[in-house]
Coordinates of C-alpha atoms in Angstrom, one line a residue:
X731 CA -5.6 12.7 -17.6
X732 CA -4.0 13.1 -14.5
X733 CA -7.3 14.1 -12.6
X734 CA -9.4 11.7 -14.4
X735 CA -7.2 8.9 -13.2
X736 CA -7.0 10.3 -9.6
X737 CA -11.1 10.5 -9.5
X738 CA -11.2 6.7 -10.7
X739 CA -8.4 5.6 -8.3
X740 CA -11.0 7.8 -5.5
X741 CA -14.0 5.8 -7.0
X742 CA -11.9 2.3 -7.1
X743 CA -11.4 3.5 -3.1
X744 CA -14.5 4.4 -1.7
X745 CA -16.1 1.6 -3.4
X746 CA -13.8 -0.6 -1.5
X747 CA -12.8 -2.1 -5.2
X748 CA -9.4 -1.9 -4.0
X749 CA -7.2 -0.5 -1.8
X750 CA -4.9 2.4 -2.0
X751 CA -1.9 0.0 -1.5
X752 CA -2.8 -1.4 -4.9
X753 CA -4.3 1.0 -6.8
X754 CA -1.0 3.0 -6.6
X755 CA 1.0 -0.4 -7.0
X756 CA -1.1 -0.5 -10.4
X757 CA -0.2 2.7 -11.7
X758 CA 3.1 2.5 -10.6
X759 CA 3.8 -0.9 -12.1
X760 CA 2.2 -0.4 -15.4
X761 CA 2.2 3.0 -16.9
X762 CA 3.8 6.6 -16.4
X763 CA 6.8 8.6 -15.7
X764 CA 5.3 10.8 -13.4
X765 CA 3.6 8.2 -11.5
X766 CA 6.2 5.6 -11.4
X767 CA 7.5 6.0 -8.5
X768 CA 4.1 7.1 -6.8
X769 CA 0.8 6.1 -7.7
X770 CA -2.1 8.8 -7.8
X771 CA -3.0 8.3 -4.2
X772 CA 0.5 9.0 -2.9
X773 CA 1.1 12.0 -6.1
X774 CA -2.0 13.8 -4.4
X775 CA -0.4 13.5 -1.0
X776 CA 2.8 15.4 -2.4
X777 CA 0.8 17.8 -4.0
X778 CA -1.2 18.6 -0.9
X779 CA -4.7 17.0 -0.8
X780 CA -6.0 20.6 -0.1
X781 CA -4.8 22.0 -3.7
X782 CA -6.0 18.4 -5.4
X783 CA -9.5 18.6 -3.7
X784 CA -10.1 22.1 -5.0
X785 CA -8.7 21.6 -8.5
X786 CA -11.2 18.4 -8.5
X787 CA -14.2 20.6 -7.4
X788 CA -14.0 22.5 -10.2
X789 CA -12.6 20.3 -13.0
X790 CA -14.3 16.8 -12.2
X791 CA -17.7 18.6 -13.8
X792 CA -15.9 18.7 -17.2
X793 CA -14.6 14.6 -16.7
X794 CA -17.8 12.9 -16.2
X795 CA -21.1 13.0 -14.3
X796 CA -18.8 13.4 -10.4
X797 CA -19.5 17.5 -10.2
X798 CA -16.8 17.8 -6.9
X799 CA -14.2 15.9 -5.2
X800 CA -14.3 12.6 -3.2
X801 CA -16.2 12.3 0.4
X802 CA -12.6 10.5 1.5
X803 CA -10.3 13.6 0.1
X804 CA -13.2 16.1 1.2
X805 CA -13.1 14.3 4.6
X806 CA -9.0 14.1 4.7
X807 CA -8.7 18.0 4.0
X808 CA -11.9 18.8 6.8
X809 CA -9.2 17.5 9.2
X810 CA -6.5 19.6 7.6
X811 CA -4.7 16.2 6.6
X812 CA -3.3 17.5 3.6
X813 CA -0.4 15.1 2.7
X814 CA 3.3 15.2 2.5
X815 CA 3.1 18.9 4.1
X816 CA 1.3 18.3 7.3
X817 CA 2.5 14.6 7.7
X818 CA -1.1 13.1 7.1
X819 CA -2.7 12.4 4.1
X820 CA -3.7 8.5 2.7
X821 CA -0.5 7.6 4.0
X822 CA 1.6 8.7 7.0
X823 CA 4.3 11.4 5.6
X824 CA 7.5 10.9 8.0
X825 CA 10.4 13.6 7.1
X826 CA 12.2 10.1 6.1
X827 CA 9.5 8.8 3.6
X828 CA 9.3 12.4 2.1
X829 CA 13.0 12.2 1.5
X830 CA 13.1 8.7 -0.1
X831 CA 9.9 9.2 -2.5
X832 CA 11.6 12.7 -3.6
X833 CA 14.8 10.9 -4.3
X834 CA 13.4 7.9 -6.2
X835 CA 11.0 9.6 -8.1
X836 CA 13.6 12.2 -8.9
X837 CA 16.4 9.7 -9.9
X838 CA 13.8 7.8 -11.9
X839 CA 12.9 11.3 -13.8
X840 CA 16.9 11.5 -14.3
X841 CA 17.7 8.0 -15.6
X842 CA 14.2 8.4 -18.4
X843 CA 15.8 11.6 -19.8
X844 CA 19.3 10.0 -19.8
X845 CA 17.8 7.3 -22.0
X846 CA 16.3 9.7 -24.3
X847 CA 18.4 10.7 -27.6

């Protein structure tokens, strides 16, 4: 599900549909554990766009009719702008805003299991 979502939110992108801003905003705000602190876009970026934009070459085939990854992510990892790791990525990855995502998407992983019974 996770890489079916990401190749819509890449479709909903390219298209100019919308933007990342609010793609992610949609995620986070409406669905998710994982994603509720970071939208697909921004998920991609900590997992290194490099990594995403293999796994999507070979798995998009088995989604739907897209056989490899994105012109935008295939473009973004030509110029080694991988994400979180080399600062770069569909946002800007500052050692600050690394820190604060980890921490709030952490924390919001904590308090869900400290709700569970």
């Amino acid at each position: 599900l996770q890489f079916a979502l990401f190749r819509e939110a890449l479709y909903l992108l390219e298209k100019g549909i919308a933007s990342k801003e609010d793609i992610d905003a949609a995620v986070v705000y409406s669905f998710g554990r994982r994603l509720c602190i970071t939208g697909p876009l921004a998920s991609a970026d900590m997992g290194g766009l490099d990594i995403y934009a293999n796994i999507s070459d070979y798995l998009f085939g088995s989604l739907s009719n897209a056989t490899k990854s994105s012109p935008s992510l295939k473009r973004l990892v030509k110029n080694k702008h991988f994400g979180s790791k080399t600062g770069t990525g569909f946002y800007k990855w500052t050692r600050s805003f690394i820190q604060e995502m980890s921490t709030k998407r952490e924390n919001e992983l904590i308090t869900f299991l400290k709700e569970e019974p």
